[in-house]
C-alpha cells in the first residue's frame, strides 16, 4: 500500500513540477526586465528547490573517464565482465593496461545492497583505480527484475560474492563496504572450509555490522526492538505496475531513504535552506556542490524482500555470525577456518550507523589467522560515509589499505603468507587501532 501511495503522489505532483519548472524559466529569461529583482530571484529559487525535492532521481553514472597510472593519464572504460540476474560485475578497464599484466593487485569492491546504488562508492573506486585492477558489484534495482527470474536472499548474496571471487581467480583482494561485511566474511569462511584455491588474498571490512551488540546505534536498536513480522507487515511492499518487477515483494528504496533522512532531518533541512539562499545570491559553486551530493544521495533502489528480511533477522536480531550459528546452504559458517586471507577492518570514530567495535569484532571471529595477518584501524573525526569517501578516505584510509594489500602481495609472492597461530591476534588489533587513531 505504501508503494502505491508513493507512486500516486509522484504522479499527482508531476504537473505541479512542470508548472514550477516553466515558471522558473519565465522568471529567469533575459527578456524579463524584473529578473534581477529580489522578489523574482526568491520565487525562482523556491521553484528550483521544490522541483529538486519532489522529482525522482534515476541511477547515477560512475562517470570515471580517466585515472593516473604511474604518473601517466590513462582513459578508463566501464565493462560488464560477468552478468547475473541481480548484479553485474563491473570492471574499470584502464585502456592500454592489460588486466593481469600490469602487476597491480586485483581488487573486488563489494558495494552494499542497502538502498543506494553502487555509484555511492565512486570515490572509493577512483582512489583504488590508479594502482589496482578494480572491479565492483553493481547491484540491480529489484523493481526492474521480473518476478519470473526468481528470488534473492542472503544466501544468494554470499553465492554471488563467491562466484565473483572465483571468476577473478587467485590473489584477489576484497573490500566490503558497510552491509556486505557479514556476507563477505561468510563467503571467505565458506571458501576456506572448502580449501578453495581462489580464497581472497586479503579482505578489508569497512564500517560493517559484524556484531551489532557492540556500541549499538539507533539503526541497530530499531532492528532489535521490532519482531521480524513487524518488518514484513510494515515495510515490505509489492512493486506496482508498470515496473518490470511488477508483483515482486521488495523493501522500497524510498522507505530506506526516509529512514536515513529522518536520522539527520535538521541537517538536511538546513542544507536545503542554504541551497535556497545560494540560489538567490547566485553562488553557482555552492549550488552545484549541493546538487552533486543530493543527486547521488536521493537516488535509491528497491531491495528483494527475502534478502532484506533474512539480513535483519540473521545480522541484527540473532547476531548469528558472532554467535557461531550462521548457516549457509545448510552448513555452519565458521570464520575460524579462515587461515589464508589477511583481514583488515576500518571504522569511523563518529559512525552513527555501525558503532565502534562492530566491524573490529571480525578479528575475534577469525581466530585461525596469525597475528601479522590482522590489521585494524579507527579513523578519527569521521562518520559512516567518511570511511569510504571524502578527504580522510583519500589521504589517510586508502593509503593504509594500499600498504596492507602490497604487504600481502609481497608475502604471497615470496611464499611467506601467514597461516597459523590461532588466538595469537587477540591483543594486536585493538592495540593497532588505538595507535592509529591518535
Tab-separated table of C-alpha atoms in Angstrom:
chain	number	residue	atom	x	y	z
A	1	UNK	CA	0.000	0.000	0.000
A	2	UNK	CA	2.873	2.399	0.803
A	3	UNK	CA	4.345	1.845	-2.638
A	4	UNK	CA	1.091	2.616	-4.435
A	5	UNK	CA	0.624	5.769	-2.336
A	6	UNK	CA	4.161	6.825	-3.193
A	7	UNK	CA	3.594	6.255	-6.917
A	8	UNK	CA	0.254	8.109	-6.884
A	9	UNK	CA	1.777	11.049	-5.030
A	10	UNK	CA	4.634	11.214	-7.518
A	11	UNK	CA	2.183	11.132	-10.425
A	12	UNK	CA	-0.014	13.807	-8.814
A	13	UNK	CA	2.970	16.112	-8.310
A	14	UNK	CA	4.203	15.705	-11.874
A	15	UNK	CA	2.110	18.548	-13.405
A	16	UNK	CA	2.960	20.758	-10.419
A	17	UNK	CA	6.661	20.178	-11.075
A	18	UNK	CA	6.174	21.031	-14.737
A	19	UNK	CA	4.431	24.296	-13.824
A	20	UNK	CA	7.172	25.100	-11.334
A	21	UNK	CA	9.843	24.466	-13.959
A	22	UNK	CA	8.010	26.598	-16.519
A	23	UNK	CA	7.550	29.446	-14.040
A	24	UNK	CA	11.254	29.411	-13.192
A	25	UNK	CA	12.185	29.543	-16.877
A	26	UNK	CA	9.872	32.525	-17.472
A	27	UNK	CA	11.153	34.393	-14.409
A	28	UNK	CA	14.814	33.938	-15.329
A	29	UNK	CA	14.548	34.680	-19.041
A	30	UNK	CA	16.741	37.624	-20.143
A	31	UNK	CA	13.603	39.162	-21.670
A	32	UNK	CA	12.115	39.634	-18.193
A	33	UNK	CA	13.059	43.176	-17.054
A	34	UNK	CA	12.424	42.205	-13.415
A	35	UNK	CA	14.591	39.031	-13.455
A	36	UNK	CA	17.250	40.532	-11.184
A	37	UNK	CA	14.864	41.923	-8.560
A	38	UNK	CA	14.895	40.291	-5.095
A	39	UNK	CA	11.266	39.131	-5.334
A	40	UNK	CA	11.708	37.362	-8.668
A	41	UNK	CA	15.005	35.774	-7.600
A	42	UNK	CA	13.345	34.438	-4.440
A	43	UNK	CA	10.407	32.961	-6.360
A	44	UNK	CA	12.713	31.371	-8.963
A	45	UNK	CA	14.883	29.878	-6.208
A	46	UNK	CA	11.821	28.469	-4.464
A	47	UNK	CA	10.684	26.840	-7.718
A	48	UNK	CA	14.066	25.149	-8.187
A	49	UNK	CA	14.187	23.861	-4.602
A	50	UNK	CA	10.658	22.469	-4.937
A	51	UNK	CA	11.443	20.736	-8.225
A	52	UNK	CA	14.600	19.182	-6.789
A	53	UNK	CA	12.869	17.911	-3.651
A	54	UNK	CA	9.938	16.262	-5.437
A	55	UNK	CA	11.422	14.699	-8.573
A	56	UNK	CA	12.591	11.098	-8.880
A	57	UNK	CA	16.318	10.523	-9.234
A	58	UNK	CA	17.471	7.784	-11.597
A	59	UNK	CA	20.548	5.617	-11.292
A	60	UNK	CA	23.647	7.845	-11.448
A	61	UNK	CA	26.674	7.070	-13.581
A	62	UNK	CA	30.139	6.429	-12.200
A	63	UNK	CA	31.432	8.901	-14.762
A	64	UNK	CA	35.081	7.920	-14.234
A	65	UNK	CA	36.700	8.773	-17.553
A	66	UNK	CA	40.386	8.655	-16.641
A	67	UNK	CA	42.918	7.932	-13.931
A	68	UNK	CA	46.643	8.345	-13.408
A	69	UNK	CA	48.816	5.237	-13.527
A	70	UNK	CA	52.452	5.744	-12.593
A	71	UNK	CA	52.193	9.433	-13.412
A	72	UNK	CA	50.507	8.932	-16.796
A	73	UNK	CA	46.882	9.833	-17.520
A	74	UNK	CA	45.054	6.737	-18.766
A	75	UNK	CA	41.477	6.554	-20.156
A	76	UNK	CA	39.029	4.384	-18.190
A	77	UNK	CA	36.218	2.336	-19.710
A	78	UNK	CA	33.474	0.523	-17.813
A	79	UNK	CA	32.702	-3.032	-18.897
A	80	UNK	CA	30.439	-5.742	-17.506
A	81	UNK	CA	32.605	-8.854	-17.303
A	82	UNK	CA	30.085	-11.132	-15.598
A	83	UNK	CA	26.331	-10.658	-15.541
A	84	UNK	CA	23.866	-12.177	-13.098
A	85	UNK	CA	20.167	-11.587	-12.528
A	86	UNK	CA	20.548	-9.279	-9.534
A	87	UNK	CA	24.076	-7.993	-10.075
A	88	UNK	CA	26.707	-7.228	-12.700
A	89	UNK	CA	30.421	-7.492	-12.043
A	90	UNK	CA	31.707	-4.193	-13.373
A	91	UNK	CA	35.341	-3.766	-14.400
A	92	UNK	CA	37.031	-0.391	-14.731
A	93	UNK	CA	39.294	-1.117	-17.668
A	94	UNK	CA	42.344	1.110	-17.807
A	95	UNK	CA	42.816	1.250	-21.559
A	96	UNK	CA	46.260	0.215	-22.702
A	97	UNK	CA	46.941	-1.668	-19.467
A	98	UNK	CA	46.019	-5.336	-19.871
A	99	UNK	CA	44.343	-6.919	-16.840
A	100	UNK	CA	46.718	-9.304	-15.121
A	101	UNK	CA	49.785	-7.928	-16.897
A	102	UNK	CA	50.173	-4.618	-15.076
A	103	UNK	CA	51.372	-6.160	-11.826
A	104	UNK	CA	48.698	-4.191	-9.958
A	105	UNK	CA	46.663	-6.234	-7.438
A	106	UNK	CA	43.113	-7.278	-8.359
A	107	UNK	CA	40.571	-5.635	-6.074
A	108	UNK	CA	36.903	-6.576	-5.803
A	109	UNK	CA	34.848	-3.859	-4.117
A	110	UNK	CA	31.627	-5.321	-2.729
A	111	UNK	CA	29.101	-2.484	-2.720
A	112	UNK	CA	26.231	-2.547	-0.236
A	113	UNK	CA	22.760	-3.616	-1.278
A	114	UNK	CA	21.134	-1.231	1.149
A	115	UNK	CA	19.072	1.228	-0.860
A	116	UNK	CA	21.700	3.253	-2.699
A	117	UNK	CA	23.360	2.318	-5.953
A	118	UNK	CA	26.972	1.170	-6.214
A	119	UNK	CA	27.829	4.639	-7.560
A	120	UNK	CA	27.788	5.812	-3.936
A	121	UNK	CA	31.294	4.290	-3.853
A	122	UNK	CA	32.530	6.402	-6.761
A	123	UNK	CA	35.221	7.992	-4.598
A	124	UNK	CA	36.256	4.564	-3.326
A	125	UNK	CA	36.755	3.334	-6.885
A	126	UNK	CA	38.561	6.482	-8.006
A	127	UNK	CA	41.214	6.224	-5.324
A	128	UNK	CA	41.799	2.499	-5.816
A	129	UNK	CA	41.869	2.666	-9.599
A	130	UNK	CA	45.286	4.258	-10.099
A	131	UNK	CA	47.206	1.383	-8.525
A	132	UNK	CA	44.773	-1.538	-8.649
A	133	UNK	CA	42.900	-3.596	-11.237
A	134	UNK	CA	39.479	-2.638	-9.902
A	135	UNK	CA	36.097	-4.384	-10.034
A	136	UNK	CA	32.817	-3.606	-8.242
A	137	UNK	CA	29.483	-5.318	-7.659
A	138	UNK	CA	26.825	-3.269	-9.442
A	139	UNK	CA	23.534	-4.399	-7.860
A	140	UNK	CA	20.313	-4.302	-9.865
A	141	UNK	CA	17.222	-2.437	-8.688
A	142	UNK	CA	14.776	-5.179	-7.642
A	143	UNK	CA	11.847	-3.313	-9.180
A	144	UNK	CA	13.492	-3.868	-12.571
A	145	UNK	CA	13.812	-7.664	-12.169
A	146	UNK	CA	10.782	-9.607	-13.475
A	147	UNK	CA	9.078	-11.877	-10.968
A	148	UNK	CA	9.771	-14.976	-13.077
A	149	UNK	CA	13.535	-14.505	-12.556
A	150	UNK	CA	13.175	-15.880	-9.027
A	151	UNK	CA	14.044	-14.644	-5.550
A	152	UNK	CA	17.247	-13.351	-3.989
A	153	UNK	CA	18.230	-13.720	-0.330
A	154	UNK	CA	21.298	-13.502	1.911
A	155	UNK	CA	22.473	-16.969	0.847
A	156	UNK	CA	22.338	-15.840	-2.782
A	157	UNK	CA	24.335	-12.728	-1.875
A	158	UNK	CA	27.079	-14.940	-0.419
A	159	UNK	CA	26.959	-17.175	-3.509
A	160	UNK	CA	27.355	-14.132	-5.769
A	161	UNK	CA	30.458	-12.975	-3.866
A	162	UNK	CA	31.988	-16.451	-4.095
A	163	UNK	CA	31.201	-16.627	-7.828
A	164	UNK	CA	32.792	-13.224	-8.462
A	165	UNK	CA	35.930	-14.106	-6.491
A	166	UNK	CA	36.292	-17.391	-8.380
A	167	UNK	CA	35.791	-15.561	-11.668
A	168	UNK	CA	38.638	-13.174	-10.808
A	169	UNK	CA	40.831	-16.036	-9.642
A	170	UNK	CA	43.584	-16.345	-7.004
A	171	UNK	CA	45.243	-13.314	-5.392
A	172	UNK	CA	42.045	-11.259	-5.369
A	173	UNK	CA	41.731	-8.637	-2.625
A	174	UNK	CA	38.192	-7.971	-1.387
A	175	UNK	CA	36.924	-4.675	0.049
A	176	UNK	CA	33.426	-4.872	1.559
A	177	UNK	CA	31.795	-1.560	2.456
A	178	UNK	CA	29.115	-1.446	5.167
A	179	UNK	CA	26.340	-4.074	4.920
A	180	UNK	CA	28.337	-6.632	2.815
A	181	UNK	CA	30.868	-7.071	5.644
A	182	UNK	CA	28.902	-10.040	7.006
A	183	UNK	CA	28.224	-11.882	3.709
A	184	UNK	CA	31.776	-11.182	2.503
A	185	UNK	CA	33.223	-12.626	5.703
A	186	UNK	CA	30.867	-15.594	5.395
A	187	UNK	CA	31.932	-16.115	1.773
A	188	UNK	CA	35.593	-16.167	2.800
A	189	UNK	CA	34.784	-18.669	5.553
A	190	UNK	CA	32.904	-20.960	3.174
A	191	UNK	CA	35.755	-20.849	0.660
A	192	UNK	CA	38.298	-21.505	3.421
A	193	UNK	CA	36.347	-24.515	4.694
A	194	UNK	CA	36.442	-25.929	1.154
A	195	UNK	CA	40.150	-25.038	0.809
A	196	UNK	CA	39.178	-23.204	-2.356
A	197	UNK	CA	42.274	-22.233	-4.379
A	198	UNK	CA	40.643	-18.862	-5.095
A	199	UNK	CA	40.355	-17.791	-1.451
A	200	UNK	CA	40.852	-13.998	-1.228
A	201	UNK	CA	44.388	-12.846	-0.547
A	202	UNK	CA	43.015	-10.192	1.800
A	203	UNK	CA	39.688	-8.868	2.982
A	204	UNK	CA	39.037	-5.302	4.127
A	205	UNK	CA	35.792	-4.698	6.012
A	206	UNK	CA	34.776	-1.040	6.248
A	207	UNK	CA	32.071	0.167	8.638
A	208	UNK	CA	30.230	-3.173	8.618
A	209	UNK	CA	27.741	-4.662	11.154
A	210	UNK	CA	29.681	-7.813	12.073
A	211	UNK	CA	28.494	-7.692	15.703
A	212	UNK	CA	25.843	-5.038	16.313
A	213	UNK	CA	25.766	-5.745	20.056
A	214	UNK	CA	28.869	-3.578	20.399
A	215	UNK	CA	28.021	0.110	20.789
A	216	UNK	CA	24.548	-0.272	19.228
A	217	UNK	CA	23.249	2.679	17.214
A	218	UNK	CA	19.681	3.874	16.606
A	219	UNK	CA	19.565	1.707	13.495
A	220	UNK	CA	20.641	-1.365	15.485
A	221	UNK	CA	18.145	-0.736	18.276
A	222	UNK	CA	15.260	-0.329	15.846
A	223	UNK	CA	16.088	-3.668	14.220
A	224	UNK	CA	16.149	-5.380	17.623
A	225	UNK	CA	13.046	-3.771	19.108
A	226	UNK	CA	10.630	-4.938	16.423
A	227	UNK	CA	9.899	-8.602	15.595
A	228	UNK	CA	10.594	-9.719	12.044
A	229	UNK	CA	6.833	-9.963	11.488
A	230	UNK	CA	6.591	-6.201	12.097
A	231	UNK	CA	9.081	-5.504	9.296
A	232	UNK	CA	7.229	-7.868	6.969
A	233	UNK	CA	3.910	-6.124	7.651
A	234	UNK	CA	5.092	-2.530	7.634
A	235	UNK	CA	7.968	-2.101	5.183
A	236	UNK	CA	7.563	-4.883	2.620
A	237	UNK	CA	5.535	-3.937	-0.459
A	238	UNK	CA	4.858	-5.324	-3.918
A	239	UNK	CA	6.220	-3.494	-6.932
A	240	UNK	CA	3.312	-1.783	-8.713
A	241	UNK	CA	2.527	-1.831	-12.423
A	242	UNK	CA	4.033	-0.900	-14.911
A	243	UNK	CA	7.525	-1.597	-13.499
A	244	UNK	CA	9.316	-4.662	-14.902
A	245	UNK	CA	9.316	-6.250	-11.459
A	246	UNK	CA	5.546	-5.903	-11.109
A	247	UNK	CA	4.324	-8.095	-8.232
A	248	UNK	CA	7.755	-8.691	-6.681
A	249	UNK	CA	7.949	-8.272	-2.889
A	250	UNK	CA	10.541	-5.605	-2.057
A	251	UNK	CA	11.819	-3.291	0.619
A	252	UNK	CA	11.305	0.007	-1.268
A	253	UNK	CA	14.254	2.338	-1.551
A	254	UNK	CA	12.138	5.376	-0.670
A	255	UNK	CA	11.392	3.856	2.759
A	256	UNK	CA	15.098	3.328	3.401
A	257	UNK	CA	15.819	6.874	2.240
A	258	UNK	CA	13.122	8.249	4.539
A	259	UNK	CA	14.793	6.495	7.457
A	260	UNK	CA	18.198	7.947	6.600
A	261	UNK	CA	16.758	11.435	6.115
A	262	UNK	CA	14.874	11.457	9.424
A	263	UNK	CA	18.020	10.400	11.301
A	264	UNK	CA	19.571	13.749	10.328
A	265	UNK	CA	16.472	15.744	9.431
A	266	UNK	CA	17.739	19.037	10.820
A	267	UNK	CA	20.956	18.816	8.801
A	268	UNK	CA	19.100	18.054	5.559
A	269	UNK	CA	16.608	20.865	6.224
A	270	UNK	CA	19.409	23.342	6.786
A	271	UNK	CA	21.165	22.150	3.629
A	272	UNK	CA	18.095	22.911	1.512
A	273	UNK	CA	17.592	26.276	3.209
A	274	UNK	CA	21.209	27.045	2.397
A	275	UNK	CA	20.564	25.970	-1.198
A	276	UNK	CA	17.728	28.487	-1.412
A	277	UNK	CA	19.981	31.258	-0.121
A	278	UNK	CA	22.777	30.341	-2.538
A	279	UNK	CA	20.338	30.324	-5.470
A	280	UNK	CA	19.137	33.819	-4.564
A	281	UNK	CA	22.739	35.043	-4.261
A	282	UNK	CA	23.826	33.292	-7.449
A	283	UNK	CA	26.549	31.251	-5.726
A	284	UNK	CA	26.886	28.664	-8.509
A	285	UNK	CA	29.743	26.665	-6.937
A	286	UNK	CA	27.806	26.012	-3.730
A	287	UNK	CA	24.639	25.197	-5.688
A	288	UNK	CA	26.479	22.691	-7.897
A	289	UNK	CA	28.111	21.041	-4.880
A	290	UNK	CA	24.697	20.626	-3.218
A	291	UNK	CA	23.166	19.165	-6.360
A	292	UNK	CA	26.047	16.746	-6.909
A	293	UNK	CA	25.644	15.339	-3.400
A	294	UNK	CA	21.859	15.033	-3.401
A	295	UNK	CA	21.585	13.627	-6.911
A	296	UNK	CA	23.570	10.683	-5.553
A	297	UNK	CA	22.011	10.573	-2.095
A	298	UNK	CA	18.400	10.733	-3.295
A	299	UNK	CA	18.851	8.056	-5.978
A	300	UNK	CA	17.603	4.845	-4.369
A	301	UNK	CA	16.800	1.284	-5.391
A	302	UNK	CA	14.473	-1.423	-4.074
A	303	UNK	CA	15.798	-4.482	-2.245
A	304	UNK	CA	14.398	-8.016	-2.639
A	305	UNK	CA	12.190	-8.727	0.380
A	306	UNK	CA	13.798	-12.123	1.046
A	307	UNK	CA	17.266	-10.573	1.242
A	308	UNK	CA	16.164	-7.689	3.460
A	309	UNK	CA	14.224	-9.813	5.959
A	310	UNK	CA	16.897	-12.500	6.182
A	311	UNK	CA	19.571	-9.846	6.753
A	312	UNK	CA	17.568	-8.156	9.533
A	313	UNK	CA	16.915	-11.493	11.218
A	314	UNK	CA	20.388	-13.010	10.820
A	315	UNK	CA	22.613	-9.966	11.320
A	316	UNK	CA	20.703	-7.542	13.536
A	317	UNK	CA	18.399	-9.736	15.625
A	318	UNK	CA	20.011	-13.151	16.019
A	319	UNK	CA	23.627	-11.954	15.708
A	320	UNK	CA	24.124	-15.335	14.094
A	321	UNK	CA	27.690	-14.830	12.841
A	322	UNK	CA	29.309	-13.714	16.147
A	323	UNK	CA	27.211	-16.300	17.994
A	324	UNK	CA	28.565	-19.061	15.753
A	325	UNK	CA	25.123	-20.012	14.477
A	326	UNK	CA	25.092	-18.516	10.987
A	327	UNK	CA	24.215	-21.061	8.300
A	328	UNK	CA	24.781	-21.038	4.564
A	329	UNK	CA	23.074	-23.660	2.430
A	330	UNK	CA	22.780	-25.965	5.437
A	331	UNK	CA	26.403	-25.516	6.580
A	332	UNK	CA	27.586	-23.581	9.616
A	333	UNK	CA	29.745	-20.591	8.776
A	334	UNK	CA	32.995	-20.930	10.738
A	335	UNK	CA	35.248	-17.881	10.427
A	336	UNK	CA	37.995	-19.708	12.353
A	337	UNK	CA	38.539	-21.709	9.156
A	338	UNK	CA	39.994	-18.594	7.505
A	339	UNK	CA	43.771	-19.010	7.520
A	340	UNK	CA	44.949	-17.711	4.148
A	341	UNK	CA	43.102	-14.386	3.935
A	342	UNK	CA	44.600	-11.361	5.685
A	343	UNK	CA	41.975	-9.297	7.490
A	344	UNK	CA	41.736	-5.521	7.841
A	345	UNK	CA	38.930	-3.585	9.494
A	346	UNK	CA	38.283	0.151	9.118
A	347	UNK	CA	35.890	2.101	11.339
A	348	UNK	CA	34.885	5.736	11.714
A	349	UNK	CA	35.112	7.313	15.153
A	350	UNK	CA	31.739	9.075	14.721
A	351	UNK	CA	29.888	6.393	12.782
A	352	UNK	CA	26.198	6.616	13.718
A	353	UNK	CA	25.185	3.607	11.576
A	354	UNK	CA	27.797	0.997	12.552
A	355	UNK	CA	29.117	1.773	16.024
A	356	UNK	CA	32.754	1.473	17.032
A	357	UNK	CA	33.802	-2.122	17.536
A	358	UNK	CA	31.093	-3.673	15.370
A	359	UNK	CA	33.462	-4.214	12.448
A	360	UNK	CA	36.512	-4.952	14.577
A	361	UNK	CA	34.602	-7.927	16.004
A	362	UNK	CA	35.646	-9.809	12.862
A	363	UNK	CA	39.134	-10.205	14.312
A	364	UNK	CA	37.832	-12.210	17.248
A	365	UNK	CA	35.915	-14.483	14.896
A	366	UNK	CA	38.919	-15.126	12.618
A	367	UNK	CA	40.923	-16.864	15.323
A	368	UNK	CA	42.748	-19.097	12.835
A	369	UNK	CA	44.767	-16.196	11.422
A	370	UNK	CA	48.287	-15.379	12.542
A	371	UNK	CA	48.836	-12.129	14.418
A	372	UNK	CA	50.538	-10.432	11.457
A	373	UNK	CA	47.511	-11.148	9.260
A	374	UNK	CA	45.300	-8.848	11.384
A	375	UNK	CA	45.073	-5.109	10.766
A	376	UNK	CA	42.608	-2.758	12.456
A	377	UNK	CA	42.201	0.972	12.044
A	378	UNK	CA	39.887	3.602	13.520
A	379	UNK	CA	39.731	6.897	11.632
A	380	UNK	CA	39.275	9.874	13.970
A	381	UNK	CA	36.710	12.534	13.213
A	382	UNK	CA	34.652	10.805	10.507
A	383	UNK	CA	31.176	9.317	10.356
A	384	UNK	CA	29.900	6.432	8.282
A	385	UNK	CA	30.327	7.958	4.825
A	386	UNK	CA	33.725	9.402	5.696
A	387	UNK	CA	35.075	5.872	5.943
A	388	UNK	CA	34.877	5.355	2.169
A	389	UNK	CA	34.669	8.848	0.662
A	390	UNK	CA	35.985	12.340	1.222
A	391	UNK	CA	39.334	13.806	2.218
A	392	UNK	CA	40.092	11.423	5.102
A	393	UNK	CA	39.406	8.440	2.861
A	394	UNK	CA	41.782	9.747	0.203
A	395	UNK	CA	44.599	10.888	2.471
A	396	UNK	CA	44.511	8.540	5.469
A	397	UNK	CA	42.385	5.427	4.962
A	398	UNK	CA	43.097	4.410	1.360
A	399	UNK	CA	46.903	4.638	1.757
A	400	UNK	CA	46.695	2.197	4.684
A	401	UNK	CA	44.602	-0.251	2.681
A	402	UNK	CA	47.039	0.095	-0.203
A	403	UNK	CA	50.015	-0.700	2.013
A	404	UNK	CA	48.248	-3.692	3.554
A	405	UNK	CA	47.460	-5.089	0.102
A	406	UNK	CA	51.040	-4.536	-1.061
A	407	UNK	CA	52.464	-6.257	2.017
A	408	UNK	CA	50.176	-9.257	1.489
A	409	UNK	CA	51.119	-9.409	-2.184
A	410	UNK	CA	54.798	-9.305	-1.288
A	411	UNK	CA	54.499	-12.111	1.260
A	412	UNK	CA	52.477	-14.291	-1.100
A	413	UNK	CA	54.946	-13.798	-3.944
A	414	UNK	CA	57.777	-14.995	-1.698
A	415	UNK	CA	55.739	-17.834	-0.178
A	416	UNK	CA	55.672	-16.270	3.297
A	417	UNK	CA	51.904	-15.980	3.825
A	418	UNK	CA	50.950	-16.423	7.478
A	419	UNK	CA	48.627	-19.326	8.065
A	420	UNK	CA	48.655	-20.233	11.724
A	421	UNK	CA	48.928	-19.087	15.353
A	422	UNK	CA	45.293	-19.424	16.492
A	423	UNK	CA	44.201	-16.760	19.020
A	424	UNK	CA	47.618	-15.060	18.886
A	425	UNK	CA	45.959	-11.979	17.402
A	426	UNK	CA	43.620	-11.024	20.189
A	427	UNK	CA	45.532	-8.103	21.651
A	428	UNK	CA	47.016	-6.948	18.364
A	429	UNK	CA	44.030	-5.451	16.512
A	430	UNK	CA	42.916	-3.187	19.361
A	431	UNK	CA	46.452	-2.027	20.070
A	432	UNK	CA	46.926	-1.164	16.380
A	433	UNK	CA	43.620	0.701	16.275
A	434	UNK	CA	44.465	2.825	19.306
A	435	UNK	CA	47.842	3.823	17.930
A	436	UNK	CA	46.393	4.677	14.514
A	437	UNK	CA	43.629	6.821	15.985
A	438	UNK	CA	45.973	9.187	17.815
